[in-house]
Coordinates of C-alpha atoms in Angstrom, one line a residue:
C1 CA 122.7 141.0 339.9
G2 CA 125.4 139.1 342.1
F3 CA 127.7 136.5 342.2
R4 CA 127.2 132.7 343.3
V5 CA 128.8 131.2 346.5
S6 CA 130.0 127.8 345.9
S7 CA 129.1 125.2 348.5
A8 CA 132.1 124.6 350.7
P9 CA 132.8 122.4 354.1
E10 CA 131.5 123.4 357.4
L11 CA 133.8 124.0 360.3
P12 CA 132.7 123.7 363.7
G13 CA 132.2 126.9 365.1
L14 CA 131.2 128.3 368.8
S15 CA 128.3 126.2 370.5
G16 CA 128.8 123.7 367.8
V17 CA 127.2 125.6 365.0
G18 CA 128.6 124.8 361.7
V19 CA 129.8 127.7 359.7
P20 CA 130.5 127.5 355.6
L21 CA 134.1 128.1 354.7
V22 CA 134.0 129.9 351.4
S23 CA 136.8 129.5 349.2
E24 CA 138.7 132.9 348.8
T25 CA 139.7 131.8 344.9
V26 CA 136.2 130.8 344.2
L27 CA 135.0 134.1 345.2
K28 CA 137.6 135.8 343.2
L29 CA 137.1 133.7 339.9
E30 CA 133.3 134.3 340.1
F31 CA 133.7 137.9 340.7
H32 CA 136.2 138.2 337.8
S33 CA 133.8 136.5 335.5
M34 CA 131.1 138.8 336.5
N35 CA 133.3 141.6 335.8
H36 CA 134.6 140.5 332.5
K37 CA 131.1 140.2 331.1
L38 CA 130.2 143.7 332.5
N39 CA 133.3 145.2 330.5
V40 CA 132.0 143.3 327.5
V41 CA 128.4 144.7 327.8
I42 CA 130.0 148.2 328.3
A43 CA 132.5 147.9 325.5
A44 CA 129.5 146.9 323.0
I45 CA 127.6 149.8 324.1
A46 CA 130.5 152.1 323.4
F47 CA 131.1 150.5 320.2
A48 CA 127.6 151.0 319.2
A49 CA 127.7 154.8 320.2
A50 CA 131.0 155.1 318.3
T51 CA 129.4 153.5 315.2
Q52 CA 126.5 155.9 315.4
V53 CA 128.7 159.2 315.6
S54 CA 131.0 157.7 312.9
A55 CA 128.0 157.3 310.6
Q56 CA 127.4 161.3 311.1
E57 CA 129.4 163.2 308.5
V58 CA 131.2 166.0 310.0
V59 CA 131.0 169.3 307.8
K60 CA 133.4 172.2 308.4
I61 CA 132.7 175.6 308.1
G62 CA 135.1 178.4 308.5
H63 CA 134.6 181.7 310.0
V64 CA 137.0 184.8 309.9
G65 CA 136.8 187.8 311.8
P66 CA 139.1 190.2 313.8
T67 CA 138.6 188.7 317.2
S68 CA 142.0 190.8 318.3
G69 CA 142.7 194.4 317.9
G70 CA 140.8 197.5 318.1
I71 CA 137.6 196.1 316.5
A72 CA 137.7 192.8 318.3
H73 CA 134.3 193.5 319.6
L74 CA 133.0 193.4 316.1
G75 CA 134.9 190.4 315.1
K76 CA 133.5 188.4 318.3
D77 CA 129.9 189.6 317.5
N78 CA 130.4 188.1 314.2
E79 CA 131.9 184.9 315.5
N80 CA 128.8 184.5 317.8
G81 CA 126.5 184.7 315.1
A82 CA 128.2 181.8 313.5
R83 CA 128.4 179.8 316.6
M84 CA 124.6 180.3 317.4
A85 CA 123.7 179.2 313.9
I86 CA 126.2 176.0 314.0
D87 CA 124.6 175.2 317.8
E88 CA 121.0 175.5 316.5
L89 CA 121.6 173.3 313.3
N90 CA 123.1 170.8 315.4
A91 CA 120.3 170.7 317.9
K92 CA 117.8 170.7 315.2
G93 CA 119.4 167.8 313.3
V94 CA 120.3 168.1 309.6
S95 CA 120.6 165.4 306.9
I96 CA 122.4 166.1 303.6
G97 CA 122.0 163.4 300.8
G98 CA 120.2 161.2 303.2
K99 CA 123.0 161.3 305.8
K100 CA 122.9 162.8 309.4
V101 CA 125.6 165.5 309.4
K102 CA 127.3 167.4 312.3
F103 CA 128.6 170.9 311.6
E104 CA 131.8 172.0 313.1
L105 CA 133.0 175.7 313.2
L106 CA 136.6 176.4 312.4
A107 CA 136.9 180.1 313.8
E108 CA 140.0 182.0 312.8
D109 CA 141.4 185.6 313.7
D110 CA 142.6 187.8 311.2
G111 CA 143.1 190.9 313.2
G112 CA 141.4 193.2 310.5
D113 CA 145.0 192.6 308.6
P114 CA 145.1 191.6 305.2
K115 CA 148.3 189.6 305.4
Q116 CA 146.7 187.8 308.4
G117 CA 143.5 187.1 306.7
T118 CA 145.3 185.3 303.9
A119 CA 147.2 183.3 306.2
A120 CA 143.7 182.4 307.8
A121 CA 142.2 181.7 304.6
Q122 CA 144.9 179.3 303.5
K123 CA 144.7 177.6 306.9
L124 CA 141.0 177.0 306.2
V125 CA 141.5 175.5 302.7
D126 CA 144.1 173.4 304.2
S127 CA 141.5 172.2 306.8
K128 CA 139.3 171.2 304.1
V129 CA 136.2 173.3 305.0
S130 CA 132.9 173.1 303.0
G131 CA 132.6 176.8 302.9
V132 CA 133.6 180.1 304.7
V133 CA 131.4 183.0 306.5
G134 CA 133.6 186.2 306.2
H135 CA 135.8 188.1 306.5
L136 CA 134.5 191.2 308.3
N137 CA 136.5 194.0 306.5
S138 CA 136.7 194.7 303.0
G139 CA 140.5 195.0 303.3
T140 CA 140.7 191.2 304.4
S141 CA 137.8 189.8 302.4
I142 CA 139.3 190.8 298.8
P143 CA 142.7 189.2 299.2
A144 CA 141.5 186.3 301.0
S145 CA 138.7 185.6 298.2
K146 CA 141.2 184.6 295.6
I147 CA 142.7 181.7 297.9
Y148 CA 139.0 180.4 298.4
S149 CA 138.3 181.1 294.7
D150 CA 141.5 179.0 293.7
A151 CA 140.5 176.2 296.1
G152 CA 136.8 176.3 294.8
I153 CA 135.3 177.0 298.2
P154 CA 132.2 179.3 298.7
Q155 CA 132.7 182.4 300.7
I156 CA 130.1 184.7 302.0
S157 CA 130.9 187.9 303.7
P158 CA 128.3 189.1 305.9
S159 CA 129.7 192.7 306.1
A160 CA 132.5 193.3 303.4
T161 CA 130.9 196.4 301.4
N162 CA 133.7 197.4 298.9
P163 CA 132.4 196.8 295.3
K164 CA 135.5 195.3 294.1
F165 CA 134.8 192.2 296.2
T166 CA 132.2 190.9 294.1
R167 CA 133.7 192.2 290.9
Q168 CA 136.8 190.0 290.5
G169 CA 134.9 187.4 288.4
F170 CA 135.1 184.6 291.0
K171 CA 132.3 182.2 291.1
T172 CA 132.7 181.5 294.9
T173 CA 132.3 185.0 296.3
F174 CA 128.9 186.3 297.9
R175 CA 127.8 188.7 300.3
V176 CA 124.6 189.5 302.2
V177 CA 124.7 193.3 302.4
A178 CA 124.5 196.3 300.0
D179 CA 127.7 197.5 298.7
D180 CA 129.4 200.9 299.1
V181 CA 128.1 202.2 296.0
H182 CA 124.7 202.0 297.8
L183 CA 125.8 202.7 301.1
G184 CA 128.1 205.5 300.4
G185 CA 125.7 207.2 297.7
T186 CA 122.8 207.0 300.1
L187 CA 124.7 208.5 302.9
G188 CA 126.1 211.3 300.6
R189 CA 122.6 212.4 299.1
Y190 CA 121.1 212.2 302.7
A191 CA 123.7 214.5 303.9
A192 CA 123.1 217.0 300.9
K193 CA 119.4 216.9 300.8
E194 CA 118.0 216.0 304.3
L195 CA 120.5 217.2 306.5
K196 CA 120.9 220.3 304.2
G197 CA 124.8 220.3 304.5
K198 CA 126.6 223.3 302.9
S199 CA 130.1 222.7 304.0
I200 CA 130.9 218.8 304.3
A201 CA 134.4 217.5 305.1
V202 CA 135.4 213.9 304.3
I203 CA 137.9 211.9 306.2
D204 CA 138.9 208.1 305.6
D205 CA 141.2 205.6 307.2
R206 CA 142.7 204.6 304.0
T207 CA 141.5 201.0 304.2
A208 CA 139.8 199.2 301.2
Y209 CA 136.6 199.8 303.3
G210 CA 136.9 203.2 304.6
Q211 CA 138.5 204.8 301.5
G212 CA 135.7 203.1 299.2
V213 CA 132.8 204.3 301.2
A214 CA 134.1 207.7 301.6
D215 CA 134.7 207.8 297.9
E216 CA 131.1 206.9 297.3
F217 CA 129.9 209.4 299.9
E218 CA 131.8 212.0 298.2
K219 CA 130.0 211.2 294.8
G220 CA 126.7 211.1 296.5
V221 CA 127.2 214.4 298.0
K222 CA 128.2 216.1 294.6
G223 CA 125.5 214.1 292.5
A224 CA 122.7 215.7 295.0
G225 CA 124.1 219.2 294.5
G226 CA 126.1 219.4 297.6
K227 CA 129.8 220.7 298.2
T228 CA 132.8 219.1 300.0
V229 CA 135.3 221.5 301.3
A230 CA 137.9 219.0 302.4
R231 CA 139.2 215.5 302.2
E232 CA 141.7 214.2 305.0
F233 CA 143.0 210.9 305.7
T234 CA 144.3 209.0 308.8
N235 CA 144.9 205.3 309.4
D236 CA 142.9 202.5 311.2
K237 CA 145.1 202.5 314.2
A238 CA 145.5 206.3 314.8
T239 CA 144.3 207.9 318.3
D240 CA 145.4 211.4 317.7
F241 CA 143.4 213.4 315.1
T242 CA 144.3 217.0 316.4
A243 CA 146.2 218.1 313.3
I244 CA 143.5 216.8 310.9
L245 CA 140.7 218.5 312.7
T246 CA 142.4 221.6 313.4
N247 CA 142.6 222.1 309.5
L248 CA 139.0 221.3 309.2
K249 CA 137.8 223.5 311.8
A250 CA 139.4 226.3 310.0
K251 CA 136.9 225.7 307.0
K252 CA 133.8 225.6 309.3
P253 CA 132.3 222.2 308.3
D254 CA 128.6 221.6 309.2
I255 CA 129.2 217.9 308.5
V256 CA 132.0 215.6 309.0
F257 CA 132.0 212.2 307.3
F258 CA 134.3 209.5 308.4
G259 CA 135.0 206.2 306.4
G260 CA 136.2 203.7 309.0
M261 CA 135.6 202.0 312.1
D262 CA 134.3 202.9 315.3
A263 CA 137.4 202.2 317.2
V264 CA 138.5 205.3 315.3
A265 CA 135.5 207.2 315.0
G266 CA 135.0 207.2 318.9
P267 CA 138.1 209.2 319.7
M268 CA 137.7 211.5 316.7
I269 CA 134.2 212.5 318.0
R270 CA 135.6 213.2 321.5
Q271 CA 138.4 215.2 319.8
M272 CA 135.9 217.4 317.8
K273 CA 134.0 218.3 320.7
Q274 CA 137.4 219.4 322.7
L275 CA 138.3 221.5 319.5
G276 CA 134.9 223.1 319.6
I277 CA 133.9 221.8 316.2
K278 CA 130.1 221.7 316.4
A279 CA 129.3 219.6 313.3
K280 CA 127.1 216.6 312.4
F281 CA 129.2 213.1 312.3
M282 CA 128.4 210.8 309.6
G283 CA 129.6 207.2 308.8
G284 CA 128.9 204.1 307.2
D285 CA 128.2 200.7 309.0
G286 CA 131.7 200.7 310.2
I287 CA 130.9 203.3 312.9
C288 CA 127.1 202.2 313.4
S289 CA 128.0 200.1 316.5
G290 CA 126.2 199.8 319.9
E291 CA 130.0 200.5 321.4
L292 CA 130.2 203.9 319.5
P293 CA 128.7 206.0 322.4
K294 CA 131.3 204.3 325.0
L295 CA 134.3 204.7 322.4
S296 CA 133.5 208.5 322.2
G297 CA 133.9 208.8 325.8
G298 CA 130.1 210.3 326.2
A299 CA 131.1 213.0 323.9
M300 CA 128.2 212.5 321.5
D301 CA 125.3 215.0 321.5
D302 CA 122.0 213.8 321.0
G303 CA 121.2 213.6 317.0
Q304 CA 124.9 214.5 316.2
V305 CA 125.8 211.1 314.7
V306 CA 123.9 209.7 311.7
C307 CA 125.3 206.4 310.2
A308 CA 123.9 203.7 308.1
E309 CA 124.0 199.8 308.3
A310 CA 124.1 198.0 305.2
G311 CA 120.9 195.9 305.8
G312 CA 117.5 196.4 307.4
V313 CA 114.1 194.8 308.1
E314 CA 110.6 196.3 307.9
G315 CA 107.1 195.4 308.8
E316 CA 106.6 191.8 309.8
Q317 CA 110.2 190.7 309.2
K318 CA 111.0 193.1 312.4
K319 CA 109.9 190.4 314.7
G320 CA 112.2 187.8 313.4
M321 CA 115.0 190.3 314.0
E322 CA 113.7 191.0 317.4
D323 CA 113.5 187.4 318.5
F324 CA 117.0 186.8 317.0
K325 CA 118.4 189.6 319.2
A326 CA 116.5 188.1 322.4
R327 CA 118.1 184.6 321.7
F328 CA 121.4 186.2 321.1
K329 CA 121.3 187.9 324.5
T330 CA 120.4 184.9 326.2
K331 CA 123.0 182.7 324.6
F332 CA 126.0 185.1 325.0
N333 CA 124.8 187.8 327.8
A334 CA 125.6 190.5 325.0
D335 CA 123.9 192.7 322.7
V336 CA 124.2 192.4 319.0
Q337 CA 126.8 195.1 317.8
I338 CA 126.2 195.0 314.1
Y339 CA 126.6 192.1 311.8
A340 CA 126.0 188.9 314.0
P341 CA 122.5 188.5 312.4
Y342 CA 124.1 188.9 308.9
V343 CA 126.7 186.0 309.9
Y344 CA 123.7 183.7 311.3
D345 CA 121.9 184.0 307.8
A346 CA 124.8 183.7 305.6
L347 CA 125.6 180.3 307.4
N348 CA 122.2 179.1 307.0
V349 CA 122.0 180.1 303.6
M350 CA 125.1 178.2 302.8
V351 CA 123.9 175.1 304.7
A352 CA 120.6 175.4 302.7
A353 CA 122.1 175.2 299.5
M354 CA 123.9 171.9 300.7
E355 CA 120.6 170.4 301.8
K356 CA 119.1 171.4 298.4
A357 CA 122.1 169.8 296.5
G358 CA 122.4 166.8 298.6
S359 CA 126.0 167.3 299.3
S360 CA 128.6 169.4 301.2
D361 CA 131.0 169.0 298.3
P362 CA 131.6 172.5 297.5
A363 CA 131.7 171.8 293.7
K364 CA 128.3 170.2 293.9
Y365 CA 126.5 172.8 296.1
L366 CA 127.9 175.9 295.0
P367 CA 125.8 176.2 291.6
V368 CA 122.9 175.8 294.0
L369 CA 124.1 178.5 296.3
A370 CA 124.4 180.8 293.5
K371 CA 121.0 180.3 292.2
T372 CA 119.8 181.3 296.0
A373 CA 116.4 183.1 295.6
G374 CA 113.9 184.4 298.2
Y375 CA 115.5 182.7 301.2
K376 CA 113.9 184.0 304.5
G377 CA 116.4 185.1 307.0
V378 CA 116.3 187.2 310.0
T379 CA 117.8 190.0 308.0
G380 CA 115.3 189.9 305.2
N381 CA 114.8 187.8 302.1
I382 CA 118.3 186.8 300.4
S383 CA 118.5 186.5 296.8
F384 CA 121.9 186.8 294.7
D385 CA 122.5 188.3 291.3
E386 CA 125.2 186.9 288.9
K387 CA 127.8 188.7 290.7
G388 CA 127.2 187.4 294.1
D389 CA 125.5 190.3 295.4
V390 CA 122.5 190.5 297.6
K391 CA 119.5 191.8 295.5
N392 CA 117.3 194.8 296.4
G393 CA 119.7 195.4 299.6
A394 CA 118.6 197.7 302.1
L395 CA 119.9 200.3 304.3
T396 CA 119.0 201.2 307.7
M397 CA 119.6 204.7 308.8
F398 CA 120.3 205.3 312.5
T399 CA 121.3 208.2 315.0
Y400 CA 122.0 208.1 318.7
K401 CA 120.1 209.4 321.5
G402 CA 120.8 209.1 325.3
G403 CA 123.9 206.8 324.3
N404 CA 121.4 204.4 322.6
R405 CA 121.2 203.7 318.8
E406 CA 117.9 204.7 317.4
Q407 CA 116.4 203.9 313.7
I408 CA 115.6 206.7 311.5
A409 CA 114.4 204.8 308.3
V410 CA 115.1 201.6 306.2
V411 CA 116.1 203.0 302.6
R412 CA 116.3 200.7 299.7

């Protein structure tokens, strides 16, 4: 590639040798012509690339979780699960209805606050998302669910366990974990029968999740012939539990159950130790995180804490979960806290329904999503019942030793 030099008159040079005189104007014209052609080629290539990109339909999927506040570490864990699913789907390449699509994640922070949660939900509706994975808390998922229902947008929560979430009659509401009736009831029976609790105290944080799981725990204890000696409450922002724990100490509990999240449970465990309360500490999925030992300031004794995660895999399915955790660690340089795998599965279940329906239009793929049966996810097989609850939901019981979470058993 070059430019042509036009012939020009020769001028006598030194020693009588003729030197061509190249017209500066000719050079400029020739170079300009070549440059113009090059620009045309570049523009054509750019246009072709743009046309190819525009031919790809962009499908927006929302995620909402608390990425600020006391449980931001759990919200970020969930959001990373969504990002991992989106990135893998885009890398693999997905076609819906014969068209290549690119997925875009719209991530919102609800701070674990119901009002902020409904604002985030409305923002996603206004952004015309095709579906939403979230929210993390029952207290934000429940009010947001009406907004999604009114807009006809499917919502799959990876972690909201309050029974009310799927019992409002909304056709757009789903979850991929067992609810509090199963979670709290199982923990209550475990406290009475397996841990042989004779004097059980219950505390909750007055949130939809915390109070709900504590209520079901208490029913489980009584149903198994156990006895609760006290019921106290705090809030999800509290840090000082001296008054509550002092009252409980007088009743000499052998088990203390807390319905709430790890950010409150950690300091509560630490203050129990300071007050000399030598009781087992139990809780639901909200406390069952990898951060709990750190949040307790190292005050947890080995085997003192027993908690349950709403979900679980056994046998051959354990490999899929371990592979997911390894990929997650490589991608984000962080360990899975609790529900990132459930977010990942929820998003993939949603996309699978779009593929099967041949459309990302919520009205068209929602009926297919509702009929999801036997989807093989990293968290196990996923099928929805008529309410949108996961069928045959598992629970995994854990304890902590040496600052690490250890599995006790998977219960169905």
